[in-house]
mmCIF file of N, CA, C and O in Angstrom:
data_model
loop_
_atom_site.group_PDB
_atom_site.id
_atom_site.type_symbol
_atom_site.label_atom_id
_atom_site.label_comp_id
_atom_site.label_asym_id
_atom_site.label_seq_id
_atom_site.Cartn_x
_atom_site.Cartn_y
_atom_site.Cartn_z
ATOM 1 N N MET D 1 81.020 76.186 78.064
ATOM 2 C CA MET D 1 80.223 76.944 78.841
ATOM 3 C C MET D 1 78.834 76.906 78.566
ATOM 4 O O MET D 1 78.321 77.053 77.530
ATOM 5 N N ASN D 2 77.997 76.616 79.667
ATOM 6 C CA ASN D 2 76.556 76.488 79.404
ATOM 7 C C ASN D 2 75.662 77.839 79.288
ATOM 8 O O ASN D 2 76.437 78.908 79.682
ATOM 9 N N VAL D 3 74.399 77.698 79.037
ATOM 10 C CA VAL D 3 73.614 78.981 78.906
ATOM 11 C C VAL D 3 73.492 79.800 80.052
ATOM 12 O O VAL D 3 73.642 80.966 80.187
ATOM 13 N N ILE D 4 73.426 79.062 81.161
ATOM 14 C CA ILE D 4 73.299 79.771 82.465
ATOM 15 C C ILE D 4 74.549 80.497 82.813
ATOM 16 O O ILE D 4 74.484 81.641 83.325
ATOM 17 N N ASP D 5 75.757 80.007 82.631
ATOM 18 C CA ASP D 5 76.941 80.728 82.842
ATOM 19 C C ASP D 5 77.053 81.805 82.149
ATOM 20 O O ASP D 5 77.670 82.935 82.516
ATOM 21 N N LYS D 6 76.739 81.749 80.749
ATOM 22 C CA LYS D 6 76.863 82.887 79.844
ATOM 23 C C LYS D 6 75.908 84.034 80.241
ATOM 24 O O LYS D 6 76.306 85.193 80.135
ATOM 25 N N ARG D 7 74.798 83.751 80.716
ATOM 26 C CA ARG D 7 73.869 84.634 81.174
ATOM 27 C C ARG D 7 74.373 85.285 82.476
ATOM 28 O O ARG D 7 74.447 86.776 82.515
ATOM 29 N N LYS D 8 74.813 84.492 83.318
ATOM 30 C CA LYS D 8 75.434 85.237 84.480
ATOM 31 C C LYS D 8 76.702 86.096 84.276
ATOM 32 O O LYS D 8 76.807 87.184 84.706
ATOM 33 N N LEU D 9 77.645 85.723 83.443
ATOM 34 C CA LEU D 9 78.664 86.497 82.969
ATOM 35 C C LEU D 9 78.303 87.751 82.115
ATOM 36 O O LEU D 9 78.787 88.769 82.362
ATOM 37 N N SER D 10 77.318 87.627 81.459
ATOM 38 C CA SER D 10 76.792 88.750 80.634
ATOM 39 C C SER D 10 76.210 89.664 81.511
ATOM 40 O O SER D 10 76.420 90.909 81.451
ATOM 41 N N LYS D 11 75.415 89.348 82.450
ATOM 42 C CA LYS D 11 74.895 90.285 83.516
ATOM 43 C C LYS D 11 75.861 90.858 84.433
ATOM 44 O O LYS D 11 75.883 92.045 84.744
ATOM 45 N N GLU D 12 76.966 90.085 84.707
ATOM 46 C CA GLU D 12 77.925 90.655 85.515
ATOM 47 C C GLU D 12 78.824 91.798 84.599
ATOM 48 O O GLU D 12 79.194 92.849 85.158
ATOM 49 N N ALA D 13 79.117 91.534 83.409
ATOM 50 C CA ALA D 13 79.648 92.547 82.608
ATOM 51 C C ALA D 13 78.845 93.680 82.372
ATOM 52 O O ALA D 13 79.440 94.903 82.517
ATOM 53 N N GLU D 14 77.517 93.658 82.385
ATOM 54 C CA GLU D 14 76.666 94.787 82.141
ATOM 55 C C GLU D 14 76.632 95.567 83.444
ATOM 56 O O GLU D 14 76.596 96.781 83.353
ATOM 57 N N MET D 15 76.634 94.963 84.595
ATOM 58 C CA MET D 15 76.621 95.586 85.965
ATOM 59 C C MET D 15 77.936 96.414 86.126
ATOM 60 O O MET D 15 78.197 97.559 86.562
ATOM 61 N N GLN D 16 79.026 95.789 85.743
ATOM 62 C CA GLN D 16 80.257 96.431 85.823
ATOM 63 C C GLN D 16 80.513 97.610 84.772
ATOM 64 O O GLN D 16 81.082 98.613 85.159
ATOM 65 N N ILE D 17 79.926 97.446 83.649
ATOM 66 C CA ILE D 17 79.905 98.628 82.718
ATOM 67 C C ILE D 17 79.141 99.899 83.451
ATOM 68 O O ILE D 17 79.543 101.027 83.290
ATOM 69 N N LYS D 18 77.956 99.576 83.967
ATOM 70 C CA LYS D 18 77.235 100.574 84.746
ATOM 71 C C LYS D 18 78.091 101.110 85.787
ATOM 72 O O LYS D 18 78.149 102.384 85.988
ATOM 73 N N ALA D 19 78.835 100.449 86.605
ATOM 74 C CA ALA D 19 79.634 100.840 87.598
ATOM 75 C C ALA D 19 80.673 101.705 87.207
ATOM 76 O O ALA D 19 81.121 102.761 87.775
ATOM 77 N N LEU D 20 81.340 101.324 86.024
ATOM 78 C CA LEU D 20 82.438 102.172 85.316
ATOM 79 C C LEU D 20 81.816 103.461 84.942
ATOM 80 O O LEU D 20 82.736 104.455 84.995
ATOM 81 N N LYS D 21 80.631 103.398 84.438
ATOM 82 C CA LYS D 21 80.053 104.871 84.166
ATOM 83 C C LYS D 21 79.980 105.794 85.342
ATOM 84 O O LYS D 21 80.355 107.052 85.359
ATOM 85 N N LYS D 22 79.744 105.227 86.489
ATOM 86 C CA LYS D 22 79.502 106.049 87.840
ATOM 87 C C LYS D 22 80.937 106.379 88.122
ATOM 88 O O LYS D 22 81.062 107.473 88.732
ATOM 89 N N ILE D 23 81.855 105.480 88.226
ATOM 90 C CA ILE D 23 83.186 105.864 88.610
ATOM 91 C C ILE D 23 83.676 106.866 87.760
ATOM 92 O O ILE D 23 84.496 107.949 88.222
ATOM 93 N N ASN D 24 83.525 106.886 86.360
ATOM 94 C CA ASN D 24 83.886 107.967 85.508
ATOM 95 C C ASN D 24 83.121 109.306 85.905
ATOM 96 O O ASN D 24 83.965 110.339 85.790
ATOM 97 N N ARG D 25 81.956 109.200 86.148
ATOM 98 C CA ARG D 25 81.375 110.558 86.774
ATOM 99 C C ARG D 25 82.035 111.032 87.804
ATOM 100 O O ARG D 25 82.267 112.179 88.086
ATOM 101 N N TRP D 26 82.317 110.029 88.846
ATOM 102 C CA TRP D 26 83.194 110.522 90.127
ATOM 103 C C TRP D 26 84.413 111.159 89.846
ATOM 104 O O TRP D 26 85.018 112.048 90.326
ATOM 105 N N LYS D 27 85.079 110.568 88.756
ATOM 106 C CA LYS D 27 86.430 111.151 88.419
ATOM 107 C C LYS D 27 86.291 112.590 87.833
ATOM 108 O O LYS D 27 87.043 113.349 88.092
ATOM 109 N N ILE D 28 85.269 112.725 87.114
ATOM 110 C CA ILE D 28 85.039 114.163 86.507
ATOM 111 C C ILE D 28 84.848 115.147 87.719
ATOM 112 O O ILE D 28 85.310 116.153 87.726
ATOM 113 N N ILE D 29 83.991 114.777 88.581
ATOM 114 C CA ILE D 29 83.728 115.438 89.792
ATOM 115 C C ILE D 29 84.985 115.886 90.633
ATOM 116 O O ILE D 29 85.155 116.957 90.914
ATOM 117 N N ALA D 30 85.741 114.806 90.668
ATOM 118 C CA ALA D 30 87.031 115.005 91.564
ATOM 119 C C ALA D 30 87.872 115.974 90.647
ATOM 120 O O ALA D 30 88.508 116.917 91.358
ATOM 121 N N LEU D 31 87.974 115.918 89.426
ATOM 122 C CA LEU D 31 88.679 116.875 88.637
ATOM 123 C C LEU D 31 88.277 118.234 88.700
ATOM 124 O O LEU D 31 88.930 119.186 88.808
ATOM 125 N N ALA D 32 86.857 118.425 88.786
ATOM 126 C CA ALA D 32 86.341 119.754 89.020
ATOM 127 C C ALA D 32 86.662 120.290 90.310
ATOM 128 O O ALA D 32 86.971 121.499 90.409
ATOM 129 N N VAL D 33 86.464 119.578 91.282
ATOM 130 C CA VAL D 33 86.829 119.955 92.648
ATOM 131 C C VAL D 33 88.319 120.427 92.691
ATOM 132 O O VAL D 33 88.827 121.319 93.376
ATOM 133 N N SER D 34 89.130 119.647 92.242
ATOM 134 C CA SER D 34 90.689 119.982 92.002
ATOM 135 C C SER D 34 90.976 121.231 91.357
ATOM 136 O O SER D 34 91.578 122.044 91.826
ATOM 137 N N THR D 35 90.070 121.581 90.294
ATOM 138 C CA THR D 35 90.073 122.852 89.636
ATOM 139 C C THR D 35 89.723 123.988 90.626
ATOM 140 O O THR D 35 90.355 125.070 90.744
ATOM 141 N N LEU D 36 88.772 123.695 91.422
ATOM 142 C CA LEU D 36 88.238 124.703 92.304
ATOM 143 C C LEU D 36 89.376 124.971 93.344
ATOM 144 O O LEU D 36 89.554 126.128 93.830
ATOM 145 N N GLY D 37 90.102 123.872 93.711
ATOM 146 C CA GLY D 37 91.073 124.003 94.669
ATOM 147 C C GLY D 37 92.159 124.839 94.260
ATOM 148 O O GLY D 37 92.891 125.631 94.936
ATOM 149 N N VAL D 38 92.517 124.571 92.825
ATOM 150 C CA VAL D 38 93.592 125.483 92.368
ATOM 151 C C VAL D 38 93.150 126.966 92.233
ATOM 152 O O VAL D 38 93.988 127.932 92.724
ATOM 153 N N ALA D 39 91.942 127.314 91.997
ATOM 154 C CA ALA D 39 91.375 128.589 92.057
ATOM 155 C C ALA D 39 91.540 129.198 93.459
ATOM 156 O O ALA D 39 91.747 130.468 93.603
ATOM 157 N N ALA D 40 91.045 128.571 94.497
ATOM 158 C CA ALA D 40 91.111 128.952 95.843
ATOM 159 C C ALA D 40 92.650 129.167 96.226
ATOM 160 O O ALA D 40 92.945 130.236 96.958
ATOM 161 N N ALA D 41 93.554 128.285 95.886
ATOM 162 C CA ALA D 41 94.913 128.493 96.177
ATOM 163 C C ALA D 41 95.418 129.869 95.544
ATOM 164 O O ALA D 41 96.126 130.596 96.218
ATOM 165 N N TYR D 42 95.050 130.004 94.294
ATOM 166 C CA TYR D 42 95.466 131.183 93.602
ATOM 167 C C TYR D 42 94.947 132.458 94.370
ATOM 168 O O TYR D 42 95.722 133.360 94.544
ATOM 169 N N ALA D 43 93.756 132.415 94.544
ATOM 170 C CA ALA D 43 92.898 133.559 95.282
ATOM 171 C C ALA D 43 93.778 133.905 96.634
ATOM 172 O O ALA D 43 93.948 134.898 97.071
ATOM 173 N N GLY D 44 94.099 132.755 97.396
ATOM 174 C CA GLY D 44 94.675 132.931 98.766
ATOM 175 C C GLY D 44 96.054 133.396 98.626
ATOM 176 O O GLY D 44 96.517 134.230 99.424
ATOM 177 N N PHE D 45 96.937 132.994 97.794
ATOM 178 C CA PHE D 45 98.269 133.328 97.613
ATOM 179 C C PHE D 45 98.552 134.580 96.709
ATOM 180 O O PHE D 45 99.465 135.255 97.106
ATOM 181 N N GLY D 46 97.789 134.717 95.660
ATOM 182 C CA GLY D 46 97.897 135.782 94.849
ATOM 183 C C GLY D 46 96.864 136.733 94.274
ATOM 184 O O GLY D 46 97.099 137.522 93.615
ATOM 185 N N GLY D 47 95.822 136.521 95.025
ATOM 186 C CA GLY D 47 94.851 137.168 94.570
ATOM 187 C C GLY D 47 94.813 138.774 95.189
ATOM 188 O O GLY D 47 95.739 139.132 95.731
ATOM 189 N N ILE D 48 93.677 139.490 95.001
ATOM 190 C CA ILE D 48 93.641 140.774 95.498
ATOM 191 C C ILE D 48 93.563 140.925 97.029
ATOM 192 O O ILE D 48 94.534 141.610 97.653
ATOM 193 N N ILE D 49 92.910 140.127 97.590
ATOM 194 C CA ILE D 49 92.990 139.952 99.175
ATOM 195 C C ILE D 49 93.509 138.596 99.401
ATOM 196 O O ILE D 49 92.933 137.623 99.333
ATOM 197 N N GLN D 50 94.818 138.656 99.804
ATOM 198 C CA GLN D 50 95.614 137.570 100.131
ATOM 199 C C GLN D 50 95.202 136.964 101.466
ATOM 200 O O GLN D 50 95.121 137.527 102.343
ATOM 201 N N SER D 51 95.028 135.627 101.600
ATOM 202 C CA SER D 51 94.800 134.961 102.749
ATOM 203 C C SER D 51 95.532 133.659 102.762
ATOM 204 O O SER D 51 95.317 132.806 101.817
ATOM 205 N N LEU D 52 96.252 133.612 103.734
ATOM 206 C CA LEU D 52 97.110 132.094 103.958
ATOM 207 C C LEU D 52 96.155 130.955 104.038
ATOM 208 O O LEU D 52 96.448 130.075 103.634
ATOM 209 N N PHE D 53 95.088 131.147 104.937
ATOM 210 C CA PHE D 53 94.285 130.103 105.163
ATOM 211 C C PHE D 53 93.588 129.479 103.899
ATOM 212 O O PHE D 53 93.521 128.451 103.616
ATOM 213 N N LEU D 54 93.164 130.577 102.991
ATOM 214 C CA LEU D 54 92.416 130.243 101.729
ATOM 215 C C LEU D 54 93.567 129.485 100.880
ATOM 216 O O LEU D 54 93.083 128.514 100.141
ATOM 217 N N GLY D 55 94.437 130.033 100.828
ATOM 218 C CA GLY D 55 95.721 129.409 99.985
ATOM 219 C C GLY D 55 96.082 128.016 100.233
ATOM 220 O O GLY D 55 96.067 126.984 99.650
ATOM 221 N N VAL D 56 96.346 127.683 101.725
ATOM 222 C CA VAL D 56 96.650 126.497 102.067
ATOM 223 C C VAL D 56 95.431 125.522 101.969
ATOM 224 O O VAL D 56 95.528 124.425 101.504
ATOM 225 N N LEU D 57 94.233 125.824 102.195
ATOM 226 C CA LEU D 57 92.934 125.151 101.927
ATOM 227 C C LEU D 57 92.912 124.651 100.559
ATOM 228 O O LEU D 57 92.587 123.594 100.255
ATOM 229 N N GLY D 58 93.190 125.677 99.692
ATOM 230 C CA GLY D 58 93.178 125.491 98.333
ATOM 231 C C GLY D 58 94.075 124.359 97.765
ATOM 232 O O GLY D 58 93.812 123.503 97.033
ATOM 233 N N VAL D 59 95.255 124.380 98.369
ATOM 234 C CA VAL D 59 96.267 123.249 97.984
ATOM 235 C C VAL D 59 95.814 122.109 98.598
ATOM 236 O O VAL D 59 96.157 121.047 97.835
ATOM 237 N N ILE D 60 95.350 122.056 99.802
ATOM 238 C CA ILE D 60 94.946 120.734 100.287
ATOM 239 C C ILE D 60 93.792 120.045 99.501
ATOM 240 O O ILE D 60 93.851 118.993 99.181
ATOM 241 N N ILE D 61 92.784 120.973 99.053
ATOM 242 C CA ILE D 61 91.663 120.459 98.217
ATOM 243 C C ILE D 61 92.143 119.990 97.111
ATOM 244 O O ILE D 61 91.794 119.015 96.397
ATOM 245 N N THR D 62 93.219 120.766 96.392
ATOM 246 C CA THR D 62 93.786 120.264 95.158
ATOM 247 C C THR D 62 94.307 118.770 95.121
ATOM 248 O O THR D 62 94.139 118.177 94.257
ATOM 249 N N VAL D 63 95.272 118.695 96.073
ATOM 250 C CA VAL D 63 96.000 117.608 96.286
ATOM 251 C C VAL D 63 95.066 116.411 96.633
ATOM 252 O O VAL D 63 95.109 115.196 95.859
ATOM 253 N N ALA D 64 93.963 116.528 97.397
ATOM 254 C CA ALA D 64 93.020 115.560 97.824
ATOM 255 C C ALA D 64 92.275 115.021 96.679
ATOM 256 O O ALA D 64 92.066 113.906 96.380
ATOM 257 N N ALA D 65 91.780 116.040 95.861
ATOM 258 C CA ALA D 65 90.874 115.805 94.682
ATOM 259 C C ALA D 65 91.635 115.217 93.603
ATOM 260 O O ALA D 65 91.241 114.328 92.933
ATOM 261 N N ALA D 66 93.054 115.672 93.352
ATOM 262 C CA ALA D 66 93.616 115.105 92.143
ATOM 263 C C ALA D 66 94.039 113.593 92.621
ATOM 264 O O ALA D 66 94.178 112.750 91.743
ATOM 265 N N ALA D 67 94.372 113.258 94.033
ATOM 266 C CA ALA D 67 94.647 111.896 94.255
ATOM 267 C C ALA D 67 93.369 111.195 94.184
ATOM 268 O O ALA D 67 93.503 109.953 93.651
ATOM 269 N N ALA D 68 92.199 111.535 94.441
ATOM 270 C CA ALA D 68 90.978 110.904 94.355
ATOM 271 C C ALA D 68 90.844 110.572 92.738
ATOM 272 O O ALA D 68 90.470 109.555 92.370
ATOM 273 N N ALA D 69 91.076 111.538 91.914
ATOM 274 C CA ALA D 69 90.875 111.319 90.333
ATOM 275 C C ALA D 69 91.838 110.296 89.911
ATOM 276 O O ALA D 69 91.421 109.538 89.071
ATOM 277 N N LEU D 70 93.115 110.258 90.480
ATOM 278 C CA LEU D 70 94.189 109.174 90.038
ATOM 279 C C LEU D 70 93.574 107.859 90.411
ATOM 280 O O LEU D 70 93.661 106.883 89.792
ATOM 281 N N ILE D 71 93.006 107.648 91.495
ATOM 282 C CA ILE D 71 92.408 106.511 92.059
ATOM 283 C C ILE D 71 91.427 106.016 91.327
ATOM 284 O O ILE D 71 91.185 104.808 90.908
ATOM 285 N N PHE D 72 90.379 106.879 90.967
ATOM 286 C CA PHE D 72 89.220 106.620 90.054
ATOM 287 C C PHE D 72 89.669 106.113 88.797
ATOM 288 O O PHE D 72 89.137 105.261 88.160
ATOM 289 N N ASN D 73 90.710 106.778 88.199
ATOM 290 C CA ASN D 73 91.307 106.523 86.893
ATOM 291 C C ASN D 73 91.954 105.057 86.914
ATOM 292 O O ASN D 73 91.668 104.282 85.989
ATOM 293 N N LEU D 74 92.636 104.692 87.886
ATOM 294 C CA LEU D 74 93.081 103.296 87.978
ATOM 295 C C LEU D 74 91.958 102.370 88.065
ATOM 296 O O LEU D 74 91.978 101.274 87.450
ATOM 297 N N GLY D 75 90.950 102.520 88.924
ATOM 298 C CA GLY D 75 89.820 101.742 88.942
ATOM 299 C C GLY D 75 89.144 101.556 87.515
ATOM 300 O O GLY D 75 88.907 100.481 87.190
ATOM 301 N N LEU D 76 88.865 102.671 86.891
ATOM 302 C CA LEU D 76 88.487 102.607 85.499
ATOM 303 C C LEU D 76 89.221 101.715 84.566
ATOM 304 O O LEU D 76 88.815 100.924 83.944
ATOM 305 N N LYS D 77 90.644 101.846 84.555
ATOM 306 C CA LYS D 77 91.477 101.169 83.889
ATOM 307 C C LYS D 77 91.354 99.593 84.047
ATOM 308 O O LYS D 77 91.245 98.871 83.045
ATOM 309 N N ASN D 78 91.408 99.323 85.330
ATOM 310 C CA ASN D 78 91.366 97.899 85.693
ATOM 311 C C ASN D 78 89.972 97.330 85.441
ATOM 312 O O ASN D 78 89.832 96.099 84.981
ATOM 313 N N GLY D 79 88.861 98.055 85.674
ATOM 314 C CA GLY D 79 87.653 97.703 85.338
ATOM 315 C C GLY D 79 87.381 97.399 83.918
ATOM 316 O O GLY D 79 86.604 96.465 83.497
ATOM 317 N N ARG D 80 87.816 98.201 83.072
ATOM 318 C CA ARG D 80 87.573 98.129 81.579
ATOM 319 C C ARG D 80 88.366 96.862 81.162
ATOM 320 O O ARG D 80 87.891 96.187 80.373
ATOM 321 N N ARG D 81 89.576 96.700 81.633
ATOM 322 C CA ARG D 81 90.116 95.347 81.411
ATOM 323 C C ARG D 81 89.424 94.164 81.810
ATOM 324 O O ARG D 81 89.449 93.275 80.977
ATOM 325 N N ASN D 82 88.957 94.271 82.925
ATOM 326 C CA ASN D 82 88.131 93.014 83.516
ATOM 327 C C ASN D 82 86.916 92.797 82.632
ATOM 328 O O ASN D 82 86.614 91.702 82.357
ATOM 329 N N VAL D 83 86.235 93.865 82.153
ATOM 330 C CA VAL D 83 85.037 93.688 81.415
ATOM 331 C C VAL D 83 85.485 93.163 79.913
ATOM 332 O O VAL D 83 84.812 92.305 79.499
ATOM 333 N N GLU D 84 86.422 93.691 79.382
ATOM 334 C CA GLU D 84 87.103 93.189 78.171
ATOM 335 C C GLU D 84 87.399 91.517 78.194
ATOM 336 O O GLU D 84 87.043 90.945 77.361
ATOM 337 N N LYS D 85 87.914 91.214 79.355
ATOM 338 C CA LYS D 85 88.215 89.868 79.453
ATOM 339 C C LYS D 85 86.927 88.991 79.592
ATOM 340 O O LYS D 85 86.681 87.836 78.868
ATOM 341 N N MET D 86 85.913 89.502 80.160
ATOM 342 C CA MET D 86 84.532 88.808 80.216
ATOM 343 C C MET D 86 83.880 88.734 78.921
ATOM 344 O O MET D 86 83.376 87.745 78.432
ATOM 345 N N LEU D 87 83.957 89.778 78.066
ATOM 346 C CA LEU D 87 83.383 89.812 76.743
ATOM 347 C C LEU D 87 84.243 88.977 76.033
ATOM 348 O O LEU D 87 83.597 88.209 75.065
ATOM 349 N N ASN D 88 85.556 88.817 76.092
ATOM 350 C CA ASN D 88 86.336 87.836 75.354
ATOM 351 C C ASN D 88 85.907 86.310 75.672
ATOM 352 O O ASN D 88 85.787 85.577 74.674
ATOM 353 N N ILE D 89 85.652 86.157 77.008
ATOM 354 C CA ILE D 89 85.296 84.756 77.310
ATOM 355 C C ILE D 89 83.862 84.389 76.657
ATOM 356 O O ILE D 89 83.658 83.351 76.010
ATOM 357 N N LEU D 90 82.904 85.547 76.632
ATOM 358 C CA LEU D 90 81.567 85.282 76.138
ATOM 359 C C LEU D 90 81.686 85.002 74.493
ATOM 360 O O LEU D 90 80.985 84.121 74.055
ATOM 361 N N GLU D 91 82.542 85.685 73.903
ATOM 362 C CA GLU D 91 82.879 85.528 72.442
ATOM 363 C C GLU D 91 83.457 84.092 72.181
ATOM 364 O O GLU D 91 82.870 83.365 71.246
ATOM 365 N N LYS D 92 84.239 83.602 72.997
ATOM 366 C CA LYS D 92 84.987 82.259 72.717
ATOM 367 C C LYS D 92 84.136 81.154 73.195
ATOM 368 O O LYS D 92 84.207 80.063 72.505
ATOM 369 N N GLY D 93 83.220 81.384 74.199
ATOM 370 C CA GLY D 93 82.305 80.572 74.696
ATOM 371 C C GLY D 93 82.940 79.563 75.649
ATOM 372 O O GLY D 93 82.285 78.465 76.097
ATOM 373 N N SER D 94 84.271 79.732 76.123
ATOM 374 C CA SER D 94 84.810 78.816 77.045
ATOM 375 C C SER D 94 85.745 79.742 78.051
ATOM 376 O O SER D 94 86.251 80.710 77.645
ATOM 377 N N ILE D 95 85.983 79.150 79.236
ATOM 378 C CA ILE D 95 86.759 79.807 80.261
ATOM 379 C C ILE D 95 88.161 79.044 80.030
ATOM 380 O O ILE D 95 88.292 77.785 80.118
ATOM 381 N N SER D 96 89.204 79.848 79.809
ATOM 382 C CA SER D 96 90.417 79.323 79.727
ATOM 383 C C SER D 96 91.413 79.673 80.849
ATOM 384 O O SER D 96 91.170 80.465 81.609
#
């Protein structure tokens, strides 16, 4: 592996690490929104002022945000594995 390829691969790994940090932030936001959805569902179904609309909306928000968090988590898992492979290639100095 020549120097130019190593630089390109190193730059790609660096960019993917930055992207993984952004995806992790989005996962945290999705989990927070999911928590708010649980609170809305609880308030709608079991709160002092019960509202079917608020309860159903809370359940929908919870399910959608939890699904988004799962997808972000899968992306993080695969992205980390990809970056690890790139760093291993850089350490060995050759593509196998």
